[in-house]
Short mmCIF file of C-alpha atoms in Angstrom, two decimals:
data_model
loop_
_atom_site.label_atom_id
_atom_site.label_comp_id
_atom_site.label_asym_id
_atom_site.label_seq_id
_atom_site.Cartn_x
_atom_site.Cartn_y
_atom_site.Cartn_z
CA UNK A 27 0.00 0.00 0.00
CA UNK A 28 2.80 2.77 0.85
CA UNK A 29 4.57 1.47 -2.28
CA UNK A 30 1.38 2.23 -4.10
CA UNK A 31 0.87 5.57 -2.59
CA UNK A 32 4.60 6.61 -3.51
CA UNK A 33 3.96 5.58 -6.78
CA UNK A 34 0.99 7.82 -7.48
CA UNK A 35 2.52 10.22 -5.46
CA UNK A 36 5.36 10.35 -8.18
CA UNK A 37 3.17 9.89 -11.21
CA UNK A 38 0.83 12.61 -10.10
CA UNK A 39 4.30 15.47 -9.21
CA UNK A 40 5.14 14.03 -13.32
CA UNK A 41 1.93 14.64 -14.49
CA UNK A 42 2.04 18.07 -13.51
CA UNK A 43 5.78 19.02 -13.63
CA UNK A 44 4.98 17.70 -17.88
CA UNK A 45 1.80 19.75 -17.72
CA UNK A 46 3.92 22.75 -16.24
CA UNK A 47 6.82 22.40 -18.42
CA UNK A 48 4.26 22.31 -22.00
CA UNK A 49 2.43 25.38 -20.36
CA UNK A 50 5.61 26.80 -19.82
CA UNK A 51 7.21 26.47 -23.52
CA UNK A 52 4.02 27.72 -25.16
CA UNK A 53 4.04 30.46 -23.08
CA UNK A 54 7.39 31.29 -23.82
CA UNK A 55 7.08 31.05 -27.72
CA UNK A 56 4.48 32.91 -27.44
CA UNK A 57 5.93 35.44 -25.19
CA UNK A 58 5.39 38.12 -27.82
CA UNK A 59 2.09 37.77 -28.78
CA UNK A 60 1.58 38.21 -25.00
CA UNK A 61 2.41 41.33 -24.59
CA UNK A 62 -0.42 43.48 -24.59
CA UNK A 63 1.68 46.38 -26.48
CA UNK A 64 4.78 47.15 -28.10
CA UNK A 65 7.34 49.80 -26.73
CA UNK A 66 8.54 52.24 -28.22
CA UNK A 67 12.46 51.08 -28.12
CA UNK A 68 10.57 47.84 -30.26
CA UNK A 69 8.50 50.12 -32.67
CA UNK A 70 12.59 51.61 -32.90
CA UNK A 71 14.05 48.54 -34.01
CA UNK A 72 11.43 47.85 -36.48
CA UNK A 73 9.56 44.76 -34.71
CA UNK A 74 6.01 46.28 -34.78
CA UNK A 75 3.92 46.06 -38.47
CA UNK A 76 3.03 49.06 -40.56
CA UNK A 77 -0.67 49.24 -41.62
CA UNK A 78 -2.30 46.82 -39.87
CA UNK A 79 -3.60 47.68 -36.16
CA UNK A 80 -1.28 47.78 -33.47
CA UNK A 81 -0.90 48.65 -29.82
CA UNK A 82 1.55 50.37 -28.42
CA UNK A 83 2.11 51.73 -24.47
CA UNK A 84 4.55 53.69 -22.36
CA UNK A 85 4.75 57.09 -20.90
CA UNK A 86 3.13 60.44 -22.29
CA UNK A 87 6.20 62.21 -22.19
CA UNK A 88 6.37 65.47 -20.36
CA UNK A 89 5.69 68.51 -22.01
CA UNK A 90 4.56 66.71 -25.61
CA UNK A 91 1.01 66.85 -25.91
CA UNK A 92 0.04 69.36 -28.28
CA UNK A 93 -3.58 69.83 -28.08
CA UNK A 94 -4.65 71.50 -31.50
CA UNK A 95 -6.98 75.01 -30.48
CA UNK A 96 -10.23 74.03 -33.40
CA UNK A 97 -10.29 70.55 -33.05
CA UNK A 98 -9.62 67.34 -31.04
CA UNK A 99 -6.77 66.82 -32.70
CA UNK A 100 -3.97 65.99 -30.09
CA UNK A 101 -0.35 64.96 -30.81
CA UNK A 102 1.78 63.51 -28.05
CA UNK A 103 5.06 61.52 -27.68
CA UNK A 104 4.77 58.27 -25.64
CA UNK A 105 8.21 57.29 -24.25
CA UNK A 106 9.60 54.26 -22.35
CA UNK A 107 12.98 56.16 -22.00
CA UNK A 108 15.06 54.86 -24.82
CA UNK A 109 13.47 55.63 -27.77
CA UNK A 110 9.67 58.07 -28.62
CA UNK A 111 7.22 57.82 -30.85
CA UNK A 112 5.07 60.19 -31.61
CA UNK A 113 1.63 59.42 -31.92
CA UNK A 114 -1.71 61.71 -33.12
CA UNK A 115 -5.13 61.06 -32.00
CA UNK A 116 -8.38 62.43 -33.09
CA UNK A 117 -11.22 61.94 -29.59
CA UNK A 118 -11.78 62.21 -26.57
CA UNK A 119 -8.53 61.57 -24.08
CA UNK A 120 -9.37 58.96 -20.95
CA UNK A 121 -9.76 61.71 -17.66
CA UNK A 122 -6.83 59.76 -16.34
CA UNK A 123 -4.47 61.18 -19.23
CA UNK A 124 -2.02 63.27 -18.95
CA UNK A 125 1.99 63.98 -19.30
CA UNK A 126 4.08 61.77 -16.99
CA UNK A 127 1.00 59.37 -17.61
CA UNK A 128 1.26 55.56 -18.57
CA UNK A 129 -1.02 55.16 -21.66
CA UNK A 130 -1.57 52.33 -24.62
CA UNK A 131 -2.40 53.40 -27.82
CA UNK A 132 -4.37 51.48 -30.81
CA UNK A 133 -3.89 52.59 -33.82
CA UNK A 134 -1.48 52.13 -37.28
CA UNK A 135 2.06 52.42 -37.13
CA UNK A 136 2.57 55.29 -40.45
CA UNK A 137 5.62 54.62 -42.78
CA UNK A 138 7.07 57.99 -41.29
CA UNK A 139 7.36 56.18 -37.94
CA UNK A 140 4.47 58.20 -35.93
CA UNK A 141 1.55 56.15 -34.85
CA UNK A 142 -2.75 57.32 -35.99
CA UNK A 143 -4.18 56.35 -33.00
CA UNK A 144 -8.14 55.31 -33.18
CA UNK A 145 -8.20 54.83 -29.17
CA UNK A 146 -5.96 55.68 -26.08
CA UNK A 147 -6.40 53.94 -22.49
CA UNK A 148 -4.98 55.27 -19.84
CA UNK A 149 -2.85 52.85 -17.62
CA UNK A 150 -2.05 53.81 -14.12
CA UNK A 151 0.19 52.48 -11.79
CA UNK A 152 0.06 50.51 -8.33
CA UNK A 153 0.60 53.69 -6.17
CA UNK A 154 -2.41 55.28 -4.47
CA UNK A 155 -2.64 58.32 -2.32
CA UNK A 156 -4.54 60.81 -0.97
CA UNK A 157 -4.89 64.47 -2.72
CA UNK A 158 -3.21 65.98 -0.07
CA UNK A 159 0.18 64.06 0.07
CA UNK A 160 0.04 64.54 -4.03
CA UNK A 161 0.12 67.86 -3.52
CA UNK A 162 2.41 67.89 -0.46
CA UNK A 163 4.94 65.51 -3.02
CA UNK A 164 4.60 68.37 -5.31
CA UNK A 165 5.16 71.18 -3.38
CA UNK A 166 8.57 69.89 -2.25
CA UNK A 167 9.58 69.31 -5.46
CA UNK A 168 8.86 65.82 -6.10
CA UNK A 169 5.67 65.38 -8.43
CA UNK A 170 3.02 62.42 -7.86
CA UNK A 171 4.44 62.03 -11.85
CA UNK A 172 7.91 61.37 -10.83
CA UNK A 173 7.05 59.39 -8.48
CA UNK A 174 5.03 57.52 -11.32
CA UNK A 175 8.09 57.47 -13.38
CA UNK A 176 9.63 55.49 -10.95
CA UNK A 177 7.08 53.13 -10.42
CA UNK A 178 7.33 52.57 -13.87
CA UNK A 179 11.08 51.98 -14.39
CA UNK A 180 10.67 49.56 -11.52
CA UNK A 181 7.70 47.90 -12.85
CA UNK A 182 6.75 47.20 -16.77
CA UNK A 183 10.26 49.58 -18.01
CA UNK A 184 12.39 47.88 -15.94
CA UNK A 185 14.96 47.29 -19.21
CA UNK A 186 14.75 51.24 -19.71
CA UNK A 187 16.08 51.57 -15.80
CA UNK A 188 19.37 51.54 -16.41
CA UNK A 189 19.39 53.90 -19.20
CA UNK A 190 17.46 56.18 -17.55
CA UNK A 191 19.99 56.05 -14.16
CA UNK A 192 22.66 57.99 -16.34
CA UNK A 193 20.18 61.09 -16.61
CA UNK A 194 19.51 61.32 -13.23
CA UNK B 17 2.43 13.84 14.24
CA UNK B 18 0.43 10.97 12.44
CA UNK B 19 -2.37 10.62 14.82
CA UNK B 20 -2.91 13.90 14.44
CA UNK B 21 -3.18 13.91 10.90
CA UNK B 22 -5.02 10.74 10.96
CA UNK B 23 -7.85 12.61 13.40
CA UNK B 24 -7.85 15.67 10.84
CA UNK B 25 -8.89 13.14 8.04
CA UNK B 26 -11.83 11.86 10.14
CA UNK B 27 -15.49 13.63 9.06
CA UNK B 28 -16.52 12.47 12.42
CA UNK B 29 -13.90 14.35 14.45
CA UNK B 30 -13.71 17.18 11.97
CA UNK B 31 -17.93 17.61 12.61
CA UNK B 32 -16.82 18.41 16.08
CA UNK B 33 -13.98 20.64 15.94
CA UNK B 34 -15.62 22.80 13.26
CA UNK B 35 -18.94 23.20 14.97
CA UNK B 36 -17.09 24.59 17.77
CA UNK B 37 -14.60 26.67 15.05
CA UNK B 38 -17.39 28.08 13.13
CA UNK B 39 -19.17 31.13 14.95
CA UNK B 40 -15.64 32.43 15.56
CA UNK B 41 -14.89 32.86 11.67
CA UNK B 42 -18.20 33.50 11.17
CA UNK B 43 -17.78 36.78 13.89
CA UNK B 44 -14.20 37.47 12.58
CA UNK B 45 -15.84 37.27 8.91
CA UNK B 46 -18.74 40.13 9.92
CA UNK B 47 -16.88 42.17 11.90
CA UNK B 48 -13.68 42.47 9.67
CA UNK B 49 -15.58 42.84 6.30
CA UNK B 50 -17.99 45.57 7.69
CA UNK B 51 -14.96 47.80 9.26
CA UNK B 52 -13.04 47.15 6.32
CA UNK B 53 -16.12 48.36 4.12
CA UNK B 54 -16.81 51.74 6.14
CA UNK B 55 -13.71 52.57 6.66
CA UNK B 56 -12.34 51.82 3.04
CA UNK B 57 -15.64 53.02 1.39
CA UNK B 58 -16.42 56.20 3.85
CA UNK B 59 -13.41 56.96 5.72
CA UNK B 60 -10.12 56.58 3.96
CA UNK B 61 -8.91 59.23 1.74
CA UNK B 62 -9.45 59.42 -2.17
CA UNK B 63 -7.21 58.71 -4.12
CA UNK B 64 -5.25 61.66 -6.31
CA UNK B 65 -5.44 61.03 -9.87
CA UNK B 66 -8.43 58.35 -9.55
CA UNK B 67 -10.44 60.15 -7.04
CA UNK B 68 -13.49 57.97 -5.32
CA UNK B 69 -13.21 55.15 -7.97
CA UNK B 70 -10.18 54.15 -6.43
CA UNK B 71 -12.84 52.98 -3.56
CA UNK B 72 -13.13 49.48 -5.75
CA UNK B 73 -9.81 48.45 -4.91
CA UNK B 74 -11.50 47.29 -1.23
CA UNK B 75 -13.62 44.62 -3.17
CA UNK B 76 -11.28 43.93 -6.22
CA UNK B 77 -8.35 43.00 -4.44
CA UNK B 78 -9.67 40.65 -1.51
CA UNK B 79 -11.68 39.21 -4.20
CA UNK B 80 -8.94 38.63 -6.62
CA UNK B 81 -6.85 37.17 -3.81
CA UNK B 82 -9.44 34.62 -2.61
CA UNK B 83 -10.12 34.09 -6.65
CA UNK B 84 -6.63 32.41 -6.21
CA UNK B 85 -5.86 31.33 -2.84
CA UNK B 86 -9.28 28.70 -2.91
CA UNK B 87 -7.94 27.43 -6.32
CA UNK B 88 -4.30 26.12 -5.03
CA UNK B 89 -6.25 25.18 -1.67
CA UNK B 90 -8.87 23.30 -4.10
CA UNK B 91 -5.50 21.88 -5.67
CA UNK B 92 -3.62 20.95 -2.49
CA UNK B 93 -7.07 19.32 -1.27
CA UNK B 94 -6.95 17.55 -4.22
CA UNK B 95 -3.65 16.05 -4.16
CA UNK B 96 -3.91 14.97 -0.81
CA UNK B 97 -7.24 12.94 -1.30
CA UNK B 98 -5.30 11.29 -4.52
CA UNK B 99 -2.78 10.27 -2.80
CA UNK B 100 -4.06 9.66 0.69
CA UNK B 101 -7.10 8.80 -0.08
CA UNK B 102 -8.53 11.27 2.55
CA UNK B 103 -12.15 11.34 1.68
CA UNK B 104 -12.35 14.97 4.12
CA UNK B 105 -10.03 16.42 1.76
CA UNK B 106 -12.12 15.83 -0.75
CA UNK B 107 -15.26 16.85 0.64
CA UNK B 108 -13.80 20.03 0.87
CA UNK B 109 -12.42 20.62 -1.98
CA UNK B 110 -16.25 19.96 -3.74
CA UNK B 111 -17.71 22.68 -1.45
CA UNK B 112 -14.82 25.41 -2.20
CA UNK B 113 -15.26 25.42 -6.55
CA UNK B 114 -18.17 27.38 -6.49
CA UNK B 115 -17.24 30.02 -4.02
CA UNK B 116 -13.88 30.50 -5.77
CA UNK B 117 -16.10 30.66 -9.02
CA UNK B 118 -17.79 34.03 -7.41
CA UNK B 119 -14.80 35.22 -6.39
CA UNK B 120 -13.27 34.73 -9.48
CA UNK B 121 -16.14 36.58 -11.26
CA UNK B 122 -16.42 39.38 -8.41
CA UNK B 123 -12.60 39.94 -9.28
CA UNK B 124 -13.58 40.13 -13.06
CA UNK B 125 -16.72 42.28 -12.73
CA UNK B 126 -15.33 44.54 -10.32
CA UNK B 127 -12.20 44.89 -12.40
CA UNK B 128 -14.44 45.59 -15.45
CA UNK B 129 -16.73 48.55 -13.68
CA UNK B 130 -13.00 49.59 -12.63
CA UNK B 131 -11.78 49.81 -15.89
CA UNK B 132 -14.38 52.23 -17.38
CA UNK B 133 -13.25 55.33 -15.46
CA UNK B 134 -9.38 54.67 -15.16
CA UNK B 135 -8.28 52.96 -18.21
CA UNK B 136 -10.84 53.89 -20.87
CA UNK B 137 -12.24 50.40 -21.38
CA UNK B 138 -14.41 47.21 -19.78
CA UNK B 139 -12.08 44.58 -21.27
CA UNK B 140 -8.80 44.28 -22.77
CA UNK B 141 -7.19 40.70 -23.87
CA UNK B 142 -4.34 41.70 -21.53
CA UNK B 143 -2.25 38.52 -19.86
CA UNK B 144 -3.42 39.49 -16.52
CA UNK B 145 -6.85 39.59 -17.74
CA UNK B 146 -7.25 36.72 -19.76
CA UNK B 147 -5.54 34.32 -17.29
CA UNK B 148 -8.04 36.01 -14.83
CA UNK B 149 -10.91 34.44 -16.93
CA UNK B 150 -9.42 31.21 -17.72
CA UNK B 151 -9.13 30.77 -13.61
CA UNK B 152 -13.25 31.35 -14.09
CA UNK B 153 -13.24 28.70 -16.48
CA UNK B 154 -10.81 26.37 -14.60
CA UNK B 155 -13.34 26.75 -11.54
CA UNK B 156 -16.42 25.41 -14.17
CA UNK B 157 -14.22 22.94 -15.83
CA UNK B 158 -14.19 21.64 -12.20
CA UNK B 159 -17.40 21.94 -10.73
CA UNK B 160 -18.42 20.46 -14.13
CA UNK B 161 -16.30 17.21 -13.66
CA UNK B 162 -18.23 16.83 -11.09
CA UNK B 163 -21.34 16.43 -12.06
CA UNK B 164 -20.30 14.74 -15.43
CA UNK B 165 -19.49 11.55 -13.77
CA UNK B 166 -21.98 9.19 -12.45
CA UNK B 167 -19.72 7.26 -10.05
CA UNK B 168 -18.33 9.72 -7.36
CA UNK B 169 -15.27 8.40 -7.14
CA UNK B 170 -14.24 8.69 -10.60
CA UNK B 171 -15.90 12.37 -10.19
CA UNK B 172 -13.58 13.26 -7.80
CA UNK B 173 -9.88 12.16 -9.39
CA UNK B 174 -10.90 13.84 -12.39
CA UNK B 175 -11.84 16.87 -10.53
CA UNK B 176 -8.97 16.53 -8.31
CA UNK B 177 -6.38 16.05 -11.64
CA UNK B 178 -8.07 19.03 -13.46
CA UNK B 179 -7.47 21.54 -9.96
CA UNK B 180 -3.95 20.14 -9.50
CA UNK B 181 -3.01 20.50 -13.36
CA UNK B 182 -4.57 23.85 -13.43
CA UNK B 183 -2.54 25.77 -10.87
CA UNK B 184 0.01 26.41 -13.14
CA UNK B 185 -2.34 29.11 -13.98
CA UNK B 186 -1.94 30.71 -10.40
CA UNK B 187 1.60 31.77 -10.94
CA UNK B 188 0.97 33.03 -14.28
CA UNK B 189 -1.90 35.09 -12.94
CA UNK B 190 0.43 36.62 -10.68
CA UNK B 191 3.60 37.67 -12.25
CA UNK B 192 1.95 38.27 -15.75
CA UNK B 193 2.36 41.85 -14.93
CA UNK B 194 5.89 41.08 -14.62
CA UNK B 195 6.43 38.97 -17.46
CA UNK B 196 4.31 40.87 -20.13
CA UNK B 197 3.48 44.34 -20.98
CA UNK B 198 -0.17 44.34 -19.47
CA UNK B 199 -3.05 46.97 -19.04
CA UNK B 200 -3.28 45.90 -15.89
CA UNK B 201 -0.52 48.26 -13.02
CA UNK B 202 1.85 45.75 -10.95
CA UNK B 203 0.78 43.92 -7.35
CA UNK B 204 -0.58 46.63 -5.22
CA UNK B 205 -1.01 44.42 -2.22
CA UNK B 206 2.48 42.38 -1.28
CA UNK B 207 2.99 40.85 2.31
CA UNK B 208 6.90 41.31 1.43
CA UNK B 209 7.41 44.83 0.19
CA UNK B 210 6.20 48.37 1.36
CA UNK B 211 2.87 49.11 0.83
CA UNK B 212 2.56 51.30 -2.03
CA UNK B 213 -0.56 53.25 -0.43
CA UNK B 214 -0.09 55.34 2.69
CA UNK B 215 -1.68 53.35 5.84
CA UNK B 216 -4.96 55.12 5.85
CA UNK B 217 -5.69 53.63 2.29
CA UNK B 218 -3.58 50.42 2.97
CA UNK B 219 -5.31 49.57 6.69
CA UNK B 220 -8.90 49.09 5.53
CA UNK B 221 -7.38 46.99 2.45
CA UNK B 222 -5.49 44.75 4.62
CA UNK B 223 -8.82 44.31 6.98
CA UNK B 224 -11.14 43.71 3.82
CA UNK B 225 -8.57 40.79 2.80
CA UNK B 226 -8.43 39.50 6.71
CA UNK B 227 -12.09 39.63 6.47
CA UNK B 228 -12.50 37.91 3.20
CA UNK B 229 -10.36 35.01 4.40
CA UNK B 230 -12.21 34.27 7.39
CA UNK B 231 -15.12 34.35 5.42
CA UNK B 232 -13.92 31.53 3.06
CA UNK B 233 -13.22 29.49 6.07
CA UNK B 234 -16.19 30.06 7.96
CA UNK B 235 -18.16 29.15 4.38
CA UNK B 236 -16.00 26.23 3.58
CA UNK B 237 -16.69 24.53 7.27
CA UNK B 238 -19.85 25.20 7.28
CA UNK B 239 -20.23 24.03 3.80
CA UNK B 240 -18.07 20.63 4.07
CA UNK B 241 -19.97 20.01 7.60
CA UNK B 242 -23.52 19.45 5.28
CA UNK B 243 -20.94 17.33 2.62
CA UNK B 244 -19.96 15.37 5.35
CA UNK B 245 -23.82 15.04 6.67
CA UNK B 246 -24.56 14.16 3.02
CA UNK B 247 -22.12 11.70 2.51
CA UNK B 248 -21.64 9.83 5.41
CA UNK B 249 -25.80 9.50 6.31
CA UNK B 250 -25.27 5.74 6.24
CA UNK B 251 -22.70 5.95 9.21
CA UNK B 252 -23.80 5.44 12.86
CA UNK B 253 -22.65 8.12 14.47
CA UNK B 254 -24.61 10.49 11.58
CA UNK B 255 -28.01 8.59 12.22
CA UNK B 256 -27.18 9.07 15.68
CA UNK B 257 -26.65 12.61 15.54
CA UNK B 258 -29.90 12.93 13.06
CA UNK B 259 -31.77 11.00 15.71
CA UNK B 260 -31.09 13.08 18.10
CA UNK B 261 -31.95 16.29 16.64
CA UNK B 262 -35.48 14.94 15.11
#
């Protein structure tokens, strides 16, 4: 009987180590397909398609957006700290938008390497507080969106964190 | 060591520890959850960029967590009754699928309603998302197994096998933020790092997830105490009992 019960002990730990393993490798090739968005430094180094529907995501980049006075048209740069791309949108902006702000972008990557976006979501990042402590942040010279920033290099633009140490 | 485990697998024994268990979760269950809900809903702070949305947070997260926690507990009960043959373990593991099923959705539809106001959208095929609603259908697939068999036993390996092969899913729900670019921000709720919310926001969190837990216990005892009542109605000492309360 304890033979027994090591045995399916063993067989069951194989099972699921194969199961594991099979989940694993798909996951893996797949790895890019995964990702809900491209970056910018991947848009860069030609990885993303041109004219066919695309996503891409990283941070509004301070002092980009260029809201146009007659119409909704809005141009911004979306950064991950390597490499930009610019990106116009016609619409409404989410109310979470703005500069220092993660965002992904849908739209077609243009053969002049900006992006026609049809829709931007806004992405935020795992750090809550209250109004008052923003503003406190601020007014000692340390902005809720720096703070942001680094959330971000620490989080999804991890790779971009060590270029981004030199210009600090 | 062994008796002790040996008395854990017993329904008979476990009927009498839990009944005596039971109103304590059930208290710690009520009284966390509805401090955790005032204070998180009416008392802690708003947040900055998200304002009172950010209030969600206080159902999403304990939700999500519990989504995930009664899955690998589903998974470890699992095991154990495969290879122990511990008929308790699963018991238990029948009564937790559906409950981890609502939680699984509450973490979905509360993520959705969410979504709207912060990121711009109900749904996104994000990897955090998507392995997020193949947990949901992991918890059918189960619950289905179940009832697709006519012999119990074979019921409950198949059941068990399909929980145990499908936590793999648990770690890739968790670091798929890490792995992929996602919609979805990074953990906000870690028992390792700093909280990244000041401890007026973070408090009520960590009491809404306290609360949640107990309430999965308190549900699950209660729940595998009528499993056991079910199942074991031809034993003596359940007449007995039955006797004696009719």
């Amino acid at each position: 009987m304890r033979a027994k019960r090591k045995q399916k002990l063993f067989v069951i730990l194989g099972l699921v180590s194969l199961a594991a393993i099979a989940v694993g490798l798909t996951l893996y090739a797949l790895r890019s397909n995964i990702n809900l968005f491209f970056s910018p430094v991947q848009i860069a180094a030609g990885d993303a398609p041109l004219a066919r529907q695309i996503r891409a995501g990283g941070m509004v980049k301070k002092g980009s957006v260029d809201r146009d006075k007659q119409s909704l048209e809005v141009t911004f740069t979306v950064t991950d700290y390597v490499d930009d791309l610019e990106v116009r949108y016609s619409g409404i902006l989410p109310d979470l938008f703005r500069e220092g702000q993660g965002v992904v972008v849908v739209g077609e990557l243009q053969q002049d390497g900006w992006l026609r976006a049809d829709q931007v979501l806004a992405r935020h990042d795992e750090n809550y507080m209250p109004p008052e402590v923003a503003q406190a942040l601020e007014e000692s010279g340390y902005s809720p969106q720096d703070y942001q920033a680094k959330a971000g290099e620490l989080g999804q633009w991890r790779d971009a964190q060590s270029n981004n140490a030199n210009l600090n | 060591m062994w008796a002790f485990i040996h008395k854990l697998g017993s329904p008979k024994w476990f009927y009498a520890i839990s009944e005596r268990l039971l109103p304590w979760f059930w208290v710690a269950a009520a009284a966390l959850i509805l401090v955790g809900s005032v204070w998180g809903l009416a008392f802690a702070p708003a947040d900055y960029q998200q304002g009172n949305s950010f209030r969600i947070i206080y159902v999403h997260v304990p939700a999500a967590f519990l989504a995930q926690s009664i899955f690998v507990t589903m998974a470890v009960a699992g095991f154990i009754f495969m290879v122990w043959k511990i008929k308790l373990a699963d018991m238990a593991a029948t009564v937790m699928a559906p409950l981890g099923a609502a939680m699984t959705f509450v973490a979905l539809f509360s993520g959705a309603v969410w979504g709207v106001p912060t990121w711009g959208t109900w749904w996104m095929w994000d990897a955090r998302l998507t392995s997020m609603l193949i947990l949901l259908f992991l918890y059918f697939g189960v619950i289905a197994l179940r009832g697709a068999f006519s012999s119990r036993d074979s019921a409950s390996r198949a059941a068990s096998l399909l929980a145990m092969v499908g936590v793999i899913n648990i770690p890739i729900i968790k670091y798929s933020v890490d792995w992929w670019y996602t919609l979805h921000q990074p953990a906000t709720f870690s028992m390792t790092s700093r909280p990244a919310m000041p401890m007026e926001m973070w408090a009520p969190l960590l009491i809404m997830v306290l609360g949640f837990y107990c309430f999965f216990i308190a549900v699950t005892l209660m729940r595998t105490r009528s499993e056991i009542l079910r199942r074991e109605s031809s034993k003596r000492w359940v007449r007995e009992l039955t006797m004696e309360v009719s």
